CSV table of C-alpha atoms and ligand atoms in Angstrom, one decimal:
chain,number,residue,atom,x,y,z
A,266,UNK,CA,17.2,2.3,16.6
A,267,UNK,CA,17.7,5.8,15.0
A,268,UNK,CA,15.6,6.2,12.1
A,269,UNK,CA,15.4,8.7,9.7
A,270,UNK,CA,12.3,9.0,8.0
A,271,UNK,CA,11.0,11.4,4.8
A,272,UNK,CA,7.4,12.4,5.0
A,273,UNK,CA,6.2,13.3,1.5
A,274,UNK,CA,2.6,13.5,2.3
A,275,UNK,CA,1.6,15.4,-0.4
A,276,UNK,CA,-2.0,16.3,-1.4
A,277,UNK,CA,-5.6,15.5,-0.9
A,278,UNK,CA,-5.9,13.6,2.7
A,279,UNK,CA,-2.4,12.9,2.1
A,280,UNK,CA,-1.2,15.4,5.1
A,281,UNK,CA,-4.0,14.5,7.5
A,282,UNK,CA,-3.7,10.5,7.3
A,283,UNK,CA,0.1,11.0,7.5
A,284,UNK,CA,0.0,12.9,10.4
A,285,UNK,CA,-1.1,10.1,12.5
A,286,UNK,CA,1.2,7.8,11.0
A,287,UNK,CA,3.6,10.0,12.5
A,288,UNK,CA,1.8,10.7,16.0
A,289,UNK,CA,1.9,6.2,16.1
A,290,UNK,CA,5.7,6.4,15.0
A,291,UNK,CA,6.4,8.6,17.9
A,292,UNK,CA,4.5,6.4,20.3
A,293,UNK,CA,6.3,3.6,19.5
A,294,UNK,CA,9.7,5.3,19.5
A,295,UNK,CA,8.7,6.6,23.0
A,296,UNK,CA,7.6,2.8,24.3
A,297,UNK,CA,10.0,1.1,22.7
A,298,UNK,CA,13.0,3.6,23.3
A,299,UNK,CA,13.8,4.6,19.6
A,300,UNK,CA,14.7,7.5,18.2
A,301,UNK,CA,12.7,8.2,14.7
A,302,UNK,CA,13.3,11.8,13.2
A,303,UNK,CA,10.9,12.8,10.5
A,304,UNK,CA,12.2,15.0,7.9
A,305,UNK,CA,8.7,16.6,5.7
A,306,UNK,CA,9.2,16.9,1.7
A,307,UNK,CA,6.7,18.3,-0.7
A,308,UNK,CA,5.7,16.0,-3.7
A,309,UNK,CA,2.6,16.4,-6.0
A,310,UNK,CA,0.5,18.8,-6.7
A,311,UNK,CA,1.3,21.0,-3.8
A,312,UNK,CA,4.7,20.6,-5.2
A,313,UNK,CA,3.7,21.6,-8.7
A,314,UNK,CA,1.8,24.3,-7.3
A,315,UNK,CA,5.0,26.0,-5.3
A,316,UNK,CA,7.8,24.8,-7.4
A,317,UNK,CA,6.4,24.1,-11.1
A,318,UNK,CA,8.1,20.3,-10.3
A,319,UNK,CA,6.4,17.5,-9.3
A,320,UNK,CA,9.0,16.2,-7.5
A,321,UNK,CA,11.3,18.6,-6.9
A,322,UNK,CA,14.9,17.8,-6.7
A,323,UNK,CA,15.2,19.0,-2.6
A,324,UNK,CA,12.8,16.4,-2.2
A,325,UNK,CA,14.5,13.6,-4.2
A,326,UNK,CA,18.1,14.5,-2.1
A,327,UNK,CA,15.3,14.4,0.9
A,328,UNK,CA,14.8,10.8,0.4
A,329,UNK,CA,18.1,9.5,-0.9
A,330,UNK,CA,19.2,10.9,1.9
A,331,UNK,CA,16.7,8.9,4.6
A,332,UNK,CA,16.0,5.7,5.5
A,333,UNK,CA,13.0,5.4,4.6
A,334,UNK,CA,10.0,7.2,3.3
A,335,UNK,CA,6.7,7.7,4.3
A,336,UNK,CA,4.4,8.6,1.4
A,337,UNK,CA,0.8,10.3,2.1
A,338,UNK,CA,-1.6,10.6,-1.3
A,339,UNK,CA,-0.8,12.4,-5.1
A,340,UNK,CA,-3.5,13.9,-7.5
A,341,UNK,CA,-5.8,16.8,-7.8
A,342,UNK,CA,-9.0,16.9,-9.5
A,343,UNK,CA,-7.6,19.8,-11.9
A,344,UNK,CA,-5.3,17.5,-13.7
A,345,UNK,CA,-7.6,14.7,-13.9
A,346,UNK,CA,-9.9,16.0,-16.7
A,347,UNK,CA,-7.2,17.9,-18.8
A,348,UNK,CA,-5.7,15.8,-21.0
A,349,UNK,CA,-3.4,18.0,-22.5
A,350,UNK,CA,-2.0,18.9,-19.1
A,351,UNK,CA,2.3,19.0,-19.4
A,352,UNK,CA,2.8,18.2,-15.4
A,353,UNK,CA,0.7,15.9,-13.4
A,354,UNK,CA,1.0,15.2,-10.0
A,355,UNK,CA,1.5,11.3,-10.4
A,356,UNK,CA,4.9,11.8,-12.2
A,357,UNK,CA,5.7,12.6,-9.2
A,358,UNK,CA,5.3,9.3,-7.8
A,359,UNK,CA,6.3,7.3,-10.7
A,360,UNK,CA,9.4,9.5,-11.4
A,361,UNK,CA,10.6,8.5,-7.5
A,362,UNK,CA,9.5,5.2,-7.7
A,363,UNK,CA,11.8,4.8,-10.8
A,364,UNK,CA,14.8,7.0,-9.1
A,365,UNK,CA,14.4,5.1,-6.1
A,366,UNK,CA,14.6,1.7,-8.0
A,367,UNK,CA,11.7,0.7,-5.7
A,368,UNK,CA,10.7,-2.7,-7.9
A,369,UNK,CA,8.4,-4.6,-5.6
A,370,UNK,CA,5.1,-3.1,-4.4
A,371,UNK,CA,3.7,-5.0,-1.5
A,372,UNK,CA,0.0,-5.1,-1.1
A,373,UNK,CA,-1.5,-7.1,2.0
A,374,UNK,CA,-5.2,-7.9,1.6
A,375,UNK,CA,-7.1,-9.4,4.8
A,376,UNK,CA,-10.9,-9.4,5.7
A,377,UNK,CA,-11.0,-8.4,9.6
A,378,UNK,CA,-13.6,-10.6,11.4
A,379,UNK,CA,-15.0,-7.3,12.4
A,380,UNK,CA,-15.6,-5.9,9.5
A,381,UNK,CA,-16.9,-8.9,7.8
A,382,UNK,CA,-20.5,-7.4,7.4
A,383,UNK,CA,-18.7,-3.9,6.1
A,384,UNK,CA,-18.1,-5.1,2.3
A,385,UNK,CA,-20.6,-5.6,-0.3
A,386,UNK,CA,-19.1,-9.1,-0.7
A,387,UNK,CA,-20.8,-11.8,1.1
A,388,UNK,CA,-19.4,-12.6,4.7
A,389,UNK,CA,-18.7,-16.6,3.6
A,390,UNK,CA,-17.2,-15.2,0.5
A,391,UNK,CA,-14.2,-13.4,2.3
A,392,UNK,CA,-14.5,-14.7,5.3
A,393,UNK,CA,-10.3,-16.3,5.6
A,394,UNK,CA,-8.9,-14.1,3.0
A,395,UNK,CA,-5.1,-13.5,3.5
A,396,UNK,CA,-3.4,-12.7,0.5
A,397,UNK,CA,-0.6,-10.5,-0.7
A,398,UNK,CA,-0.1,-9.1,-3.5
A,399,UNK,CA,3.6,-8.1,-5.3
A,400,UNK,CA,3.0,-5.9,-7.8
A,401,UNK,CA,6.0,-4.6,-9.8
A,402,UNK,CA,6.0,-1.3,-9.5
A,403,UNK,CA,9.3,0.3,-11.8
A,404,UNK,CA,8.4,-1.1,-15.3
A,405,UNK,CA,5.8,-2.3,-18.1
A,406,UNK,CA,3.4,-0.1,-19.5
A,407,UNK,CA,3.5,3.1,-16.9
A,408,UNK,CA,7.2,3.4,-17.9
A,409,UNK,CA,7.2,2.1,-21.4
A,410,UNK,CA,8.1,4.7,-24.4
A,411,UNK,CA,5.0,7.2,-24.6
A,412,UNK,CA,3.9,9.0,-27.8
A,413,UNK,CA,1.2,11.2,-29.5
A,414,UNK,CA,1.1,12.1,-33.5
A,415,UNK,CA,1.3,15.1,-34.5
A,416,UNK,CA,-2.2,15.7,-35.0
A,417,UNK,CA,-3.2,14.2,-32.0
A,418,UNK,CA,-5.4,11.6,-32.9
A,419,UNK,CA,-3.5,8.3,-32.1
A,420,UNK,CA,-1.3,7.5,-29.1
A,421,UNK,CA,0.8,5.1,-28.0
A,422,UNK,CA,2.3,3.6,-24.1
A,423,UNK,CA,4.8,0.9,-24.6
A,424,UNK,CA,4.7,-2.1,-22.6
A,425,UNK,CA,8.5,-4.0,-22.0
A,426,UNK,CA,9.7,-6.2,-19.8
A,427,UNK,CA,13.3,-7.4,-19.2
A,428,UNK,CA,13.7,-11.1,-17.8
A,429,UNK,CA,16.1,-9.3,-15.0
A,430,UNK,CA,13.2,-7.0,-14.2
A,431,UNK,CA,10.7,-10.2,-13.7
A,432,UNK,CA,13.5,-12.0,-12.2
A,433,UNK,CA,14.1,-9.8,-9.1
A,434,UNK,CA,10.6,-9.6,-7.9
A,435,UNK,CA,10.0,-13.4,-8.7
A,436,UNK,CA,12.2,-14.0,-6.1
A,437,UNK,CA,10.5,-11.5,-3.3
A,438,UNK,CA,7.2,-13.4,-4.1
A,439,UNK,CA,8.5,-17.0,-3.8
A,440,UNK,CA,10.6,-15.7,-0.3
A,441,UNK,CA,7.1,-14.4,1.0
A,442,UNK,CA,5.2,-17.4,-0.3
A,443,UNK,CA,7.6,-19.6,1.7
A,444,UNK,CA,7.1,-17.9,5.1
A,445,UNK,CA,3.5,-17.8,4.2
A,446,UNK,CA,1.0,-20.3,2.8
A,447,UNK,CA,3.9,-21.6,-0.1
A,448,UNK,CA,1.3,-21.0,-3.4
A,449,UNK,CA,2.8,-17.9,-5.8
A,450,UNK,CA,-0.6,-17.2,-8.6
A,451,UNK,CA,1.0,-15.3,-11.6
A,452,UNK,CA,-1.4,-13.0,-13.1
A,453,UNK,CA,-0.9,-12.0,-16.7
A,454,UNK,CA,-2.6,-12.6,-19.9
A,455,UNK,CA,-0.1,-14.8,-21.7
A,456,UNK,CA,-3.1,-15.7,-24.2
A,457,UNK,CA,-2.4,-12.3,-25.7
A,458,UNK,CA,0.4,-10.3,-24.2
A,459,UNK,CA,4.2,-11.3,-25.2
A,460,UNK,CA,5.1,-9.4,-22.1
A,461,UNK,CA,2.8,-11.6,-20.1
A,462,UNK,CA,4.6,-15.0,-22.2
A,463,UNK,CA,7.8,-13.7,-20.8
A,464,UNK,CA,6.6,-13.4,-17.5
A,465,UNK,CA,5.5,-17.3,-17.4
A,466,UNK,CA,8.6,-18.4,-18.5
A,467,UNK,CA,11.1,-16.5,-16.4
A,468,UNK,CA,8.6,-16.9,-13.0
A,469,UNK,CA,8.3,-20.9,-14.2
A,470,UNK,CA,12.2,-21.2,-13.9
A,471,UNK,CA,12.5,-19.9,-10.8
A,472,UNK,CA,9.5,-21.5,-9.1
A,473,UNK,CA,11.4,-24.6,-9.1
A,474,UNK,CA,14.3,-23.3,-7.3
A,475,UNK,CA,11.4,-22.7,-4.6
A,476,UNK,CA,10.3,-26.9,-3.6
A,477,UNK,CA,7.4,-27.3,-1.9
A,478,UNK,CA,5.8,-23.7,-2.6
A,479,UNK,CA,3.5,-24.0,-5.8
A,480,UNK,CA,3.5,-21.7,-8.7
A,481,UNK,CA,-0.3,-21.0,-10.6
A,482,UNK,CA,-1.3,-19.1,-13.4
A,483,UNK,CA,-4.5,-17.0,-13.8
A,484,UNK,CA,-5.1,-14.6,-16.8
A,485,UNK,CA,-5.9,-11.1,-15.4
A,486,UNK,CA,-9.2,-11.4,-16.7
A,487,UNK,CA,-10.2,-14.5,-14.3
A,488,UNK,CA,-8.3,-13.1,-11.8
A,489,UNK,CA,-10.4,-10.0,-11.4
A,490,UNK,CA,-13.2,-12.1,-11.6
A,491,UNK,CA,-11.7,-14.9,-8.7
A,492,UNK,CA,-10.6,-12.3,-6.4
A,493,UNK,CA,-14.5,-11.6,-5.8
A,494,UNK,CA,-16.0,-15.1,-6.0
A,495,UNK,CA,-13.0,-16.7,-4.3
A,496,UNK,CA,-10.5,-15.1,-2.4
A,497,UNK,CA,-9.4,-17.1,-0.3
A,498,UNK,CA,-7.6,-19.4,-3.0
A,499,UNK,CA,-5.1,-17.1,-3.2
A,500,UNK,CA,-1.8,-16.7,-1.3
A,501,UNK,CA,0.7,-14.5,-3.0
A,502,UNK,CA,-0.2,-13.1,-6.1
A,503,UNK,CA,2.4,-11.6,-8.4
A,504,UNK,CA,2.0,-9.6,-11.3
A,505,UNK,CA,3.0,-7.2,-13.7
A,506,UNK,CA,2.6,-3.5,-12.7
A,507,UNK,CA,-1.1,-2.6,-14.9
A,508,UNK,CA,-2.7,-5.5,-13.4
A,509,UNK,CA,-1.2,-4.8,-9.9
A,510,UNK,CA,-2.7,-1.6,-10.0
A,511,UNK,CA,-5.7,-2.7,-10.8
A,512,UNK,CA,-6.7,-5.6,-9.0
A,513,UNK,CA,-5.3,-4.3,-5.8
A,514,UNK,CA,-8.0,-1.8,-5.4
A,515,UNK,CA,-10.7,-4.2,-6.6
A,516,UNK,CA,-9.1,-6.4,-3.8
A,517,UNK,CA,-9.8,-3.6,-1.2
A,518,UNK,CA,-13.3,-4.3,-1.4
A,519,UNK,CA,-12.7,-7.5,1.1
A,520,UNK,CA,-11.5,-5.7,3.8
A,521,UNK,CA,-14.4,-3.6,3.8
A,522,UNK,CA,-12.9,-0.3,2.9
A,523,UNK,CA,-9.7,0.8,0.8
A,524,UNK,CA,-8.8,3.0,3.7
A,525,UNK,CA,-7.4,0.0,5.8
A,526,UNK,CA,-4.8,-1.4,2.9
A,527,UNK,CA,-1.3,-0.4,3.2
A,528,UNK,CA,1.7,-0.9,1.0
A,529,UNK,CA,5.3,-0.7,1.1
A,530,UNK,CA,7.3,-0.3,-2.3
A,531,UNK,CA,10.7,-1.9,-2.0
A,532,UNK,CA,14.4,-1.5,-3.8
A,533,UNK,CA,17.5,-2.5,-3.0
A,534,UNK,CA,19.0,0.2,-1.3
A,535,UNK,CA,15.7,2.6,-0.4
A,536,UNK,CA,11.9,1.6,0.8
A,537,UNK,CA,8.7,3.7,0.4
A,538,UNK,CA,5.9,3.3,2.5
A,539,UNK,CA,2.3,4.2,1.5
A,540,UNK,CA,-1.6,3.9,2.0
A,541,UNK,CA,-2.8,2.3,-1.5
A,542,UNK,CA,-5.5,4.4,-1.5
A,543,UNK,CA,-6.0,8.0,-3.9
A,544,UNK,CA,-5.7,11.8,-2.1
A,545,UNK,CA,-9.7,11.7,-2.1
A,546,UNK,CA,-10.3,15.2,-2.4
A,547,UNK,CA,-13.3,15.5,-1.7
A,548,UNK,CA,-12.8,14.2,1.9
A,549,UNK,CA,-10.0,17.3,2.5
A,550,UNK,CA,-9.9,18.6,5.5
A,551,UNK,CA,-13.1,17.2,6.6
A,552,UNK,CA,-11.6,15.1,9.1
A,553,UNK,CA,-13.4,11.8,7.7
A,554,UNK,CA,-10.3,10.1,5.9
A,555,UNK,CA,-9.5,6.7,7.5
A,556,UNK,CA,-6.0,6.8,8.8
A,557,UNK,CA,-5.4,3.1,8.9
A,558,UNK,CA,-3.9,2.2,5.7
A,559,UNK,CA,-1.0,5.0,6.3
A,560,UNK,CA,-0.8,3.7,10.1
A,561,UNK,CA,-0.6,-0.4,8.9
A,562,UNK,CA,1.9,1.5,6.2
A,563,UNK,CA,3.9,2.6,9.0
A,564,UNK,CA,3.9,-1.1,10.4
A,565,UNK,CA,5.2,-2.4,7.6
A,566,UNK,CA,8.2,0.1,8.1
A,567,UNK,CA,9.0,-1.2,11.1
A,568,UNK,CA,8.5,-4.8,10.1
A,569,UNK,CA,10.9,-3.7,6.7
A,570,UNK,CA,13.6,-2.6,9.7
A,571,UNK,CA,12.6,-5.6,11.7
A,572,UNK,CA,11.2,-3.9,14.0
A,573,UNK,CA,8.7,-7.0,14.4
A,574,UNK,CA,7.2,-6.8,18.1
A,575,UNK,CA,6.7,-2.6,17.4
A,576,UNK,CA,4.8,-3.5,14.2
A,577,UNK,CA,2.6,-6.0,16.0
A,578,UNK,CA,2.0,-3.9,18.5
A,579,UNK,CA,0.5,-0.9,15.8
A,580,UNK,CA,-1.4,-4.1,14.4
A,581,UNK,CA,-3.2,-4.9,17.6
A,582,UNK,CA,-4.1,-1.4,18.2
A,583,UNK,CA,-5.5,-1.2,15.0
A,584,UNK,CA,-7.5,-4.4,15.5
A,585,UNK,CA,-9.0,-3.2,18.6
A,586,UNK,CA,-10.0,0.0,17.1
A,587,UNK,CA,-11.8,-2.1,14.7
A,588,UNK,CA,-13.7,-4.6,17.1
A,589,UNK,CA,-14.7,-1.5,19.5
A,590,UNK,CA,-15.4,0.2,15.7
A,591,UNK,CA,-13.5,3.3,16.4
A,592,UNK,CA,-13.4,3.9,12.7
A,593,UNK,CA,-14.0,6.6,10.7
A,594,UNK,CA,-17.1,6.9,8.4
A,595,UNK,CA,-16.4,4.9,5.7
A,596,UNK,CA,-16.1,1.7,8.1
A,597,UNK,CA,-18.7,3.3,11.0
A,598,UNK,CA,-21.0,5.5,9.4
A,599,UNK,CA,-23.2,6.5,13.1
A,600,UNK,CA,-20.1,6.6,15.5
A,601,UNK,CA,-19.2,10.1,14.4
A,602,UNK,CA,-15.1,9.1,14.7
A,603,UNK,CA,-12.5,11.6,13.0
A,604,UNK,CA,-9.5,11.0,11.3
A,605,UNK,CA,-7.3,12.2,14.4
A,606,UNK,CA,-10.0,10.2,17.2
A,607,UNK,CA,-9.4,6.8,15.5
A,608,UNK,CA,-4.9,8.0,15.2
A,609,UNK,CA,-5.3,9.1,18.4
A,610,UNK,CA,-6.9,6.0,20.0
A,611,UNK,CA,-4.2,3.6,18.8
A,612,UNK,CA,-1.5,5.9,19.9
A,613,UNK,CA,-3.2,5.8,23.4
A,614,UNK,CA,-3.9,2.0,23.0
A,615,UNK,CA,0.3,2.0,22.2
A,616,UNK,CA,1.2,4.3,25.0
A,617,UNK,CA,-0.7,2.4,27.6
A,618,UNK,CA,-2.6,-0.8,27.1
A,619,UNK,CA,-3.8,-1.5,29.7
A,620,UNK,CA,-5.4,1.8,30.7
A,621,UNK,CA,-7.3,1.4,27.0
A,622,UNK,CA,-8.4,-1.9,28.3
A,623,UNK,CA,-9.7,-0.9,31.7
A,624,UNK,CA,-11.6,1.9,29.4
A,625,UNK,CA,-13.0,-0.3,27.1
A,626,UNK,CA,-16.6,-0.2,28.7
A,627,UNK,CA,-16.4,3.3,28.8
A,628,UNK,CA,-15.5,3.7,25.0
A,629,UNK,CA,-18.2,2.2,24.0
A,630,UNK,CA,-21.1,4.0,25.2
A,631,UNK,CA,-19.0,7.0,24.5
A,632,UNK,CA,-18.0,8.1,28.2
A,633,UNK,CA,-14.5,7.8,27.6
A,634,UNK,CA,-11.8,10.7,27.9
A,635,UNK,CA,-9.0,9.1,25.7
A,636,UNK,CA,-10.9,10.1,23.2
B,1934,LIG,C1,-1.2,3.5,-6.8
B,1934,LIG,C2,-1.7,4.7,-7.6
B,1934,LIG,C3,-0.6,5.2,-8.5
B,1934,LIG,C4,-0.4,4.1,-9.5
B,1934,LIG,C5,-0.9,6.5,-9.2
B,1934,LIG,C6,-1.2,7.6,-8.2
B,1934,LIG,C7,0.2,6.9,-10.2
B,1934,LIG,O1,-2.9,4.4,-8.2
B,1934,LIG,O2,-0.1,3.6,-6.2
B,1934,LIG,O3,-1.8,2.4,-6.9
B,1934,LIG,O4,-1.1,4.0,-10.5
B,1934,LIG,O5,0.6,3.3,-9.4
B,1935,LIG,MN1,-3.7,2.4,-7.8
């Protein structure tokens, strides 16, 4: 398959985590006889910094023109704390997002056996979890009318929903629930929010065009609160795009790390594919950023282009760099693993299996040359 791909990696660890998303790409392009050519695009800060836009219009054409995006990591700590700051490097995001029409933000949660003893939740707790989450990513309150008085000293974000806007991603949901394990939990908070009463009612209507995969409803409140006491009660989980936001990184805490979650942000025409995780500044350059949620975001590409034994294969890579714990330092804090040694072993793991295999032994007491 030829596949033209937009790298927007952006800031932070953005570039350094994308880069062996794109070193797996061209393994599996090289294995698997494709041919994947991988166009770069600035977007965030560094974009701010060198154009004055956010996301500047060469890089918008960039990704209309592709098909498919890979997106690294937005933000800088000097917007962060200045409020009256006119550009931000997240408009980036949100203004693609919303040119891209991509509605349905995709958000796989999973506790690795092997990592069952790396998250502050206890091992029976999230033992089993398997859940995925479809946030919807081009409305509600981040896109809602914004405003400030005059003086300054009240401030407004609108929240709106339409029922077409609700309707589209229902249907995503139910489709996944129905390949998965057939139960769709609506988050909202429908005791207060008109929004959220809107959201009930549209998502009950279509449930039942879905038999045999049930529809539950949690208020966002609970929810937070379930996803750490019970986790494996959920299947697909669909909200609005606040709570989405929100619980999905509370959610990271089951797999051990928010460095292994990956996303992919969906429309009907274009596809965005991204870590969930934040450019984590303070890791720059340091070679300590896990790659795996922009490498399991690449998979997801593939899967999105049905690409379905090549985004397996990236997922067993990935799960034997975890068993052998060829992680970075967020997931194996004494096996002194960079960013590029973790990309690098499941590129070798793609290229040649069974060498990695024979080598095993090796890798663990550290005598190994693939690495
Ligand atoms: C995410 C991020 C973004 C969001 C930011 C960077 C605008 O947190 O993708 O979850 O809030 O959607
Ligand atoms: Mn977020």
């Amino acid at each position: 398959m030829n596949l033209h791909i937009a790298v927007l990696s952006g800031d932070g660890i953005g570039p350094e985590v994308t880069q062996q998303s794109i070193k797996i790409l061209q393994a599996i392009a090289e294995k698997y006889q494709h041919n994947f050519i991988f166009e770069e695009a600035l977007v965030g800060a560094i974009a701010i910094d060198k154009t004055g836009n956010p996301l500047p219009q060469k890089t918008l054409d960039t990704c209309l023109n592709a098909d498919a995006i890979l997106f690294g990591a937005i933000g800088d700590p000097k917007y962060d704390n200045n409020p009256d700051a006119k550009v931000r490097p997240e408009q980036g995001l949100l203004a693609l997002r919303k040119a891209l029409g991509l509605y349905a933000n995709i958000r796989p949660v999973k506790a690795y056996d092997a990592l069952l003893d790396k998250s502050p939740l206890k091992r029976h707790i999230i033992q089993d979890t398997d859940i995925v989450i479809y946030r919807e990513l081009t409305s509600g309150i981040y896109f809602g009318e914004k405003s400030r008085n005059e003086a300054g000293t009240v401030a407004s974000d609108l929240c709106t929903y339409s029922k077409e806007e609700i309707e589209r991603i229902t249907h995503l949901a139910f489709k996944a629930a129905q390949k998965r394990n057939k139960k769709v939990t609506l988050v909202d908070k429908a005791n207060v929010l008109e929004t959220s009463r809107l959201w009930r009612k549209v998502v009950s209507e279509i449930a039942v065009q879905y038999p045999g995969t049930t529809l539950e409803f949690l208020f966002v409140d609970n929810a937070a609160m379930q996803i750490v006491l019970n986790p494996s009660q959920f299947d697909v989980i669909l909200t609005e795009n606040m709570f989405g936001d929100i619980i999905s990184d509370e959610a990271s805490i089951i797999g051990g790390s928010i460095g292994l979650l990956a996303s992919a942000s969906i429309g009907e025409k274009y596809a965005l594919f991204e870590p969930i995780h934040g450019s984590y500044p303070q890791a720059t350059g340091r070679g300590i950023a896990n790659p795996i949620a922009s490498i399991l975001s690449a998979a997801m590409l593939l899967d999105h282009f049905n690409l379905l034994e090549e985004a397996t294969m990236i997922r067993k890579a990935v799960a034997h760099a975890i068993e052998l714990e060829i992680c970075t330092p967020d997931l194996n804090a004494s096996g002194d693993y960079s960013t590029d040694n973790v990309g690098t072993f499941i590129e070798e793991y793609i290229a040649d299996t069974e060498a990695i295999h024979i080598n095993c032994g090796n890798i663990r007491v550290g005598q190994s040359t693939i690495i």
